[in-house]
Structures are given as C-alpha cells and as structure tokens.
Short mmCIF file of C-alpha atoms in Angstrom, two decimals:
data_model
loop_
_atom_site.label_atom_id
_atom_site.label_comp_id
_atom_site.label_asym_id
_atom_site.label_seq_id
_atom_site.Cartn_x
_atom_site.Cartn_y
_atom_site.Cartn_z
CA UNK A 688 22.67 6.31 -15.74
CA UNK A 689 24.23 3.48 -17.83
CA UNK A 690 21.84 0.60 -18.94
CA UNK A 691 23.57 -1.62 -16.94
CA UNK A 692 23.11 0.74 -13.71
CA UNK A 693 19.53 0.71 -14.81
CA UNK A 694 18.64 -2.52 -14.90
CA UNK A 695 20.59 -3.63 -11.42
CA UNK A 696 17.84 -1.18 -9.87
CA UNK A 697 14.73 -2.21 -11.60
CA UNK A 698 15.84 -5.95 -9.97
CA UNK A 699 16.42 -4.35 -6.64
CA UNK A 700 12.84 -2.73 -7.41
CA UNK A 701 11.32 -6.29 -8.63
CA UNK A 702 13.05 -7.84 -5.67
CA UNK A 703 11.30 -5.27 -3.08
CA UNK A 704 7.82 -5.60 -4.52
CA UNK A 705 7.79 -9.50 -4.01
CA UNK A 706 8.90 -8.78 -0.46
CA UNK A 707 5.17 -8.91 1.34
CA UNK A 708 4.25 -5.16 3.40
CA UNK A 709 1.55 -3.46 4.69
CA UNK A 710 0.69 -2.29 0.75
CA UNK A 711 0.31 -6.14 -0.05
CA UNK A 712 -2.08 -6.63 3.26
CA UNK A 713 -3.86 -3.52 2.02
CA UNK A 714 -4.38 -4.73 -1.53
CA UNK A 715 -5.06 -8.05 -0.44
CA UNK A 716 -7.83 -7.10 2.32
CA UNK A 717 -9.65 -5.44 -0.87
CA UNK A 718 -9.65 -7.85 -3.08
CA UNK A 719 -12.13 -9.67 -0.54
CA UNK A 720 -14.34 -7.25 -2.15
CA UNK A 721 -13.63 -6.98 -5.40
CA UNK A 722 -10.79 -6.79 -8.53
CA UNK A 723 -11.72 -2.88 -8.79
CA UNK A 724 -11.09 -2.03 -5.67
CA UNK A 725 -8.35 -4.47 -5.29
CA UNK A 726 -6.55 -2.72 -8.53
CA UNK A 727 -7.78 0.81 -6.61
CA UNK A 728 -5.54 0.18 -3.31
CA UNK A 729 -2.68 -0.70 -5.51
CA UNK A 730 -3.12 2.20 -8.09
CA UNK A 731 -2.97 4.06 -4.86
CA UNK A 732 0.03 2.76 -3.50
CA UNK A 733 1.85 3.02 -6.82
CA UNK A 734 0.75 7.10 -6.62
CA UNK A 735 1.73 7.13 -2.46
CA UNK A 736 5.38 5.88 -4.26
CA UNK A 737 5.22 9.08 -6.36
CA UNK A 738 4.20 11.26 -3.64
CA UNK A 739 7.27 9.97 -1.64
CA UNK A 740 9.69 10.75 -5.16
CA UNK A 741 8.71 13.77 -5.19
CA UNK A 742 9.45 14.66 -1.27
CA UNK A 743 12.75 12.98 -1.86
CA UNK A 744 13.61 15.08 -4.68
CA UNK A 745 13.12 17.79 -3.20
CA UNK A 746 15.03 17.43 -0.24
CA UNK A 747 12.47 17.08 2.29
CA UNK A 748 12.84 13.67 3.15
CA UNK A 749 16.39 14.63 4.57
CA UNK A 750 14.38 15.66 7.78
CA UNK A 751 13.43 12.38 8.45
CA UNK A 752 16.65 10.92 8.38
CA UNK A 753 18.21 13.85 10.56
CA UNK A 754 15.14 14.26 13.24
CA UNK A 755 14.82 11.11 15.10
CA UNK A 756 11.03 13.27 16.13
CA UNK A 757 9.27 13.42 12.93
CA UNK A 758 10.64 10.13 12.03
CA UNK A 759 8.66 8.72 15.21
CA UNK A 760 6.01 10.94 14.52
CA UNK A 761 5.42 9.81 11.24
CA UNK A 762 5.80 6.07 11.70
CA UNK A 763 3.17 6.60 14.94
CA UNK A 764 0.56 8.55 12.16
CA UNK A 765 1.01 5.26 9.88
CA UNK A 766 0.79 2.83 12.64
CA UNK A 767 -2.78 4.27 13.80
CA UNK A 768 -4.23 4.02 10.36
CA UNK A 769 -3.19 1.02 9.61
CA UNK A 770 -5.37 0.12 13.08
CA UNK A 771 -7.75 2.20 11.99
CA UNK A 772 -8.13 0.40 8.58
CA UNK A 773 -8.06 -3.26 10.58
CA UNK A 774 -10.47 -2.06 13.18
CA UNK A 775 -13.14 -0.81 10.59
CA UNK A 776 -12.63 -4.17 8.12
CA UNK A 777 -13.34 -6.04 11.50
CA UNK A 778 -16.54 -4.31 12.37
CA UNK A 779 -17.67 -3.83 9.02
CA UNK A 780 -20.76 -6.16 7.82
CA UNK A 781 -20.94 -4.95 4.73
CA UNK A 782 -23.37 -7.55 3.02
CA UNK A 783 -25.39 -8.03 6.61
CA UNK A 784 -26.04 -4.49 6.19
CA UNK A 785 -26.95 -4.31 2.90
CA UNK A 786 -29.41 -6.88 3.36
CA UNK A 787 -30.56 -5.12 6.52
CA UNK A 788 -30.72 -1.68 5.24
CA UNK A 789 -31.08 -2.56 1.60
CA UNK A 790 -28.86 -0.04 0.63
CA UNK A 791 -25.44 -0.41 -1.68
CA UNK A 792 -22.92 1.77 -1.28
CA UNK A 793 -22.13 2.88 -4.64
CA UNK A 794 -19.00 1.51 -6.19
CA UNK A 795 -17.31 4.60 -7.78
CA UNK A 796 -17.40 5.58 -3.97
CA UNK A 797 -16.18 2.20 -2.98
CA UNK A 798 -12.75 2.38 -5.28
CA UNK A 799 -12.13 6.11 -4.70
CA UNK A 800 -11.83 4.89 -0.40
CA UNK A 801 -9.72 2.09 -2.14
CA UNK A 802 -7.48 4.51 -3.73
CA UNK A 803 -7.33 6.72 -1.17
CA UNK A 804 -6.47 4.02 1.63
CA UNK A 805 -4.03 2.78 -0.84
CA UNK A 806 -2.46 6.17 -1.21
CA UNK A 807 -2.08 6.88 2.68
CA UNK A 808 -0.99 3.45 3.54
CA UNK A 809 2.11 4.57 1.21
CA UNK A 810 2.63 8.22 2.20
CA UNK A 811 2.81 7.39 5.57
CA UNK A 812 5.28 4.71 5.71
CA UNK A 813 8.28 6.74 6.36
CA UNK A 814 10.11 3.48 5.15
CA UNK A 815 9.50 4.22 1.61
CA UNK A 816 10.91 8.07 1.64
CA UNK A 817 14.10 5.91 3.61
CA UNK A 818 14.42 3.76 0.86
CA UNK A 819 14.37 6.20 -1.74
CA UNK A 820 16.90 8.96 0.12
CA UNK A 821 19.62 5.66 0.87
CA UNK A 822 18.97 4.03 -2.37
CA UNK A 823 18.50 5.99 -5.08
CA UNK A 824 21.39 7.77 -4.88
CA UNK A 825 23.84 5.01 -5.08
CA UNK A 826 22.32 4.46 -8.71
CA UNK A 827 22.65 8.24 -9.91
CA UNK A 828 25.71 9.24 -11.16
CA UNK A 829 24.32 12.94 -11.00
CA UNK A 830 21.34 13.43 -7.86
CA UNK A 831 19.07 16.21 -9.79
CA UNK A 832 15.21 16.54 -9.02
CA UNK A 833 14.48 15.12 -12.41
CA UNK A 834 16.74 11.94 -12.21
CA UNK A 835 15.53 11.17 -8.65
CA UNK A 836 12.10 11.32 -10.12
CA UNK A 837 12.76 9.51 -12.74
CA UNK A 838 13.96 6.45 -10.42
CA UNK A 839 10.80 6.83 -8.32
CA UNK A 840 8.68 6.76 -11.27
CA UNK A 841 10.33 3.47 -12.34
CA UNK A 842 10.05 2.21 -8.62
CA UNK A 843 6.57 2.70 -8.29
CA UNK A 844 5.68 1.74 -11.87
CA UNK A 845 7.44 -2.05 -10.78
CA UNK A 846 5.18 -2.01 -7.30
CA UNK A 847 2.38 -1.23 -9.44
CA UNK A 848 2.44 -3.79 -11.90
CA UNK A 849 3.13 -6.44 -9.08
CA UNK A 850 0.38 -5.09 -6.80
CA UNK A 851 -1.91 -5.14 -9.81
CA UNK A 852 -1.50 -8.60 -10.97
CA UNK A 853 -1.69 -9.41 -7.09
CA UNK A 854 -5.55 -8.05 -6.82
CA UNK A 855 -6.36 -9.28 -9.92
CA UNK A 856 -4.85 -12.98 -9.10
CA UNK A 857 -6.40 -12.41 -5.45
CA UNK A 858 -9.92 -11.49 -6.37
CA UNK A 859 -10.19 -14.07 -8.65
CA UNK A 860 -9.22 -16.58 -6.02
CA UNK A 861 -11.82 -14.97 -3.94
CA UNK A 862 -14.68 -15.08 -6.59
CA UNK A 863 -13.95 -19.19 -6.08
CA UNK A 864 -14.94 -18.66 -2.08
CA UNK A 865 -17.86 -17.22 -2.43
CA UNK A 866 -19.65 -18.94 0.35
CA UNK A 867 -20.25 -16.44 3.52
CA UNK A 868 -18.67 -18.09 5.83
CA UNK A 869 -15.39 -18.77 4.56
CA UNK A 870 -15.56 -15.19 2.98
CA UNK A 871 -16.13 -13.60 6.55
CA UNK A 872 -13.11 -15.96 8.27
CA UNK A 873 -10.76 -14.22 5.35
CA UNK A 874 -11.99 -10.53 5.26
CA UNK A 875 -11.33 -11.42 9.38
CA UNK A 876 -7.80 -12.50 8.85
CA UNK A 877 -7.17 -9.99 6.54
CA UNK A 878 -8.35 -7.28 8.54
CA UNK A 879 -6.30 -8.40 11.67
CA UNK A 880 -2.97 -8.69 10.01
CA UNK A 881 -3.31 -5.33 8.92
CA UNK A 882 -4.42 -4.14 12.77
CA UNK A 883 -1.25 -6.00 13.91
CA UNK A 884 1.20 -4.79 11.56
CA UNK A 885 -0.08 -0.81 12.36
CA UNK A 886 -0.07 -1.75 16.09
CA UNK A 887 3.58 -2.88 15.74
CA UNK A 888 4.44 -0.05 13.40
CA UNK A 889 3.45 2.22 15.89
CA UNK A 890 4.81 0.34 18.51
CA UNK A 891 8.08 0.02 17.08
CA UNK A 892 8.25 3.93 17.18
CA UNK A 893 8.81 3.75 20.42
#
C-alpha cells in the first residue's frame, strides 16, 4: 500500500470514529461510572474491531454478505443485547444498593463486564465485518490475511484512541455532576438510548 493509499484510509477511519454508534452510547453509559470502566468498554470495542479483522481475513465474513439469514440473525443477536444492556442500566441502583446492602462490587470485576460489554457490542454489529469486507479492499493493492489485518489493526487502533479520549473527556464531565439526582436522570438517558438503538437494530432486521 502506497503512503498516500495509507493515509486516505486512516481519514476514512478518523472520519468513522467521530460518526456517533452504539460503541459511543456504550462507552458513554460507563463513564457515568467511572474513567476505568469508561476506558474498559472502549478497550473492548477496539478488541471487538480485531475480532471482526480477523473473521474478515479469513473469509468468513463473506457469509454475511451472501446469506441474507445469518445477516438477520446476527443483527437480531446484537439488537437484544444492546436491550439487554439498556434494560439492566435502567433497573440498576447501583449506589441505592450499596447503601442498602453495604456491599461494593469489586472494581476489577466492574471493568472486566466493561470490557466484555464493550467487546460484544462490537462483535455483534454485523456492520463492522460489512465495513471491513467493502472497504478494505478498495485500499489493498494485494487482499492477503496479513494486509487485511494489518488495515483492521489500524482501524481499530483509530476507534480506540477516539473512544478513549471520549471516556476519559466524559467521566471527567461526570465527576463535575456528582449530585444524585442529575447523575440518575443521565445514567437514565444513557441507558435508554442504548435500549432504543438495540430495539431498532433488531427491528431493522426485519
């Protein structure tokens, strides 16, 4: 790949990780409770991108494209738990509980269902393995497994610096409303959008 190849997709990368998704919601929603886990869900993401590389690279992704099914399947899988991650933000009381219970949940525990949400927010959005079978081989002058990983790598290496910065910039806006109230009315909104955008992901399946 020439430099100049190169750099034309690292803008098209920069350009799709300003573009808001249901990563962004996902890394936003955590950052109500906290720059690690914020940094966590987008760490996650970031590795969801390399899953999805490596599928394309290997040719598996092709399915998707060709079988209208597993497309619909896939996108209905990714819908749910994004609901499922919207539902449980809404219902959780994490601090009323504490108080209640006095219990913590311990944080290593809290950024490892970060990354993990992070991670299957990514891997399944069959968007992403789209993108990366109709896009990265217009910028490969020779489509090998190692070249298509290569492009992933440098994909998901852009998302992650941009998703990064957003927790960190995020959770610090947080730690500036830190009264209850207007903490509960954003984990709320947060939580919602997130619902929404799985119901309609699902939805659009359809």
């Amino acid at each position: 790949m020439s430099l100049p190849l190169l750099l034309s997709f690292v803008g098209l990368c920069v350009l799709l990780a300003l573009t808001p998704g249901p990563d962004t919601f996902l890394v936003l929603r955590f950052s109500m409770a906290g720059r690690r886990q914020a940094v966590a869900a987008a760490m996650g993401s970031a590795a969801g991108g390399i899953v999805w590389a490596v599928v394309v690279a290997a040719g598996v992704a092709a399915l998707l494209e060709q079988s209208a099914a597993a497309y619909r399947t896939l996108k209905v899988i990714g819908g749910i738990y994004l609901v499922y991650l919207g539902v449980r933000a809404l219902l959780a009381r994490r601090g009323d509980e504490s108080e209640q219970s006095g219990a913590v949940p311990e944080p290593d525990s809290r950024v490892r269902s970060a990354f993990a949400a992070g991670l299957l927010s990514c891997v399944l959005n069959p968007k992403v393995g789209l993108f990366y079978l109709a896009v990265l081989p217009q910028f490969l002058a020779d489509v090998t497994f190692v070249n298509t990983l290569t492009l992933g790598a440098i994909e998901s290496s852009v998302a992650a610096v941009e998703m990064v910065l957003l927790a960190v910039a995020a959770s610090r806006a947080v730690a500036l409303l830190r009264r209850p109230r207007v903490r509960r009315r954003l984990e709320r909104a947060s939580a919602a959008v997130l619902a929404a955008l799985g119901i309609g992901t699902a939805a659009s399946a359809a």
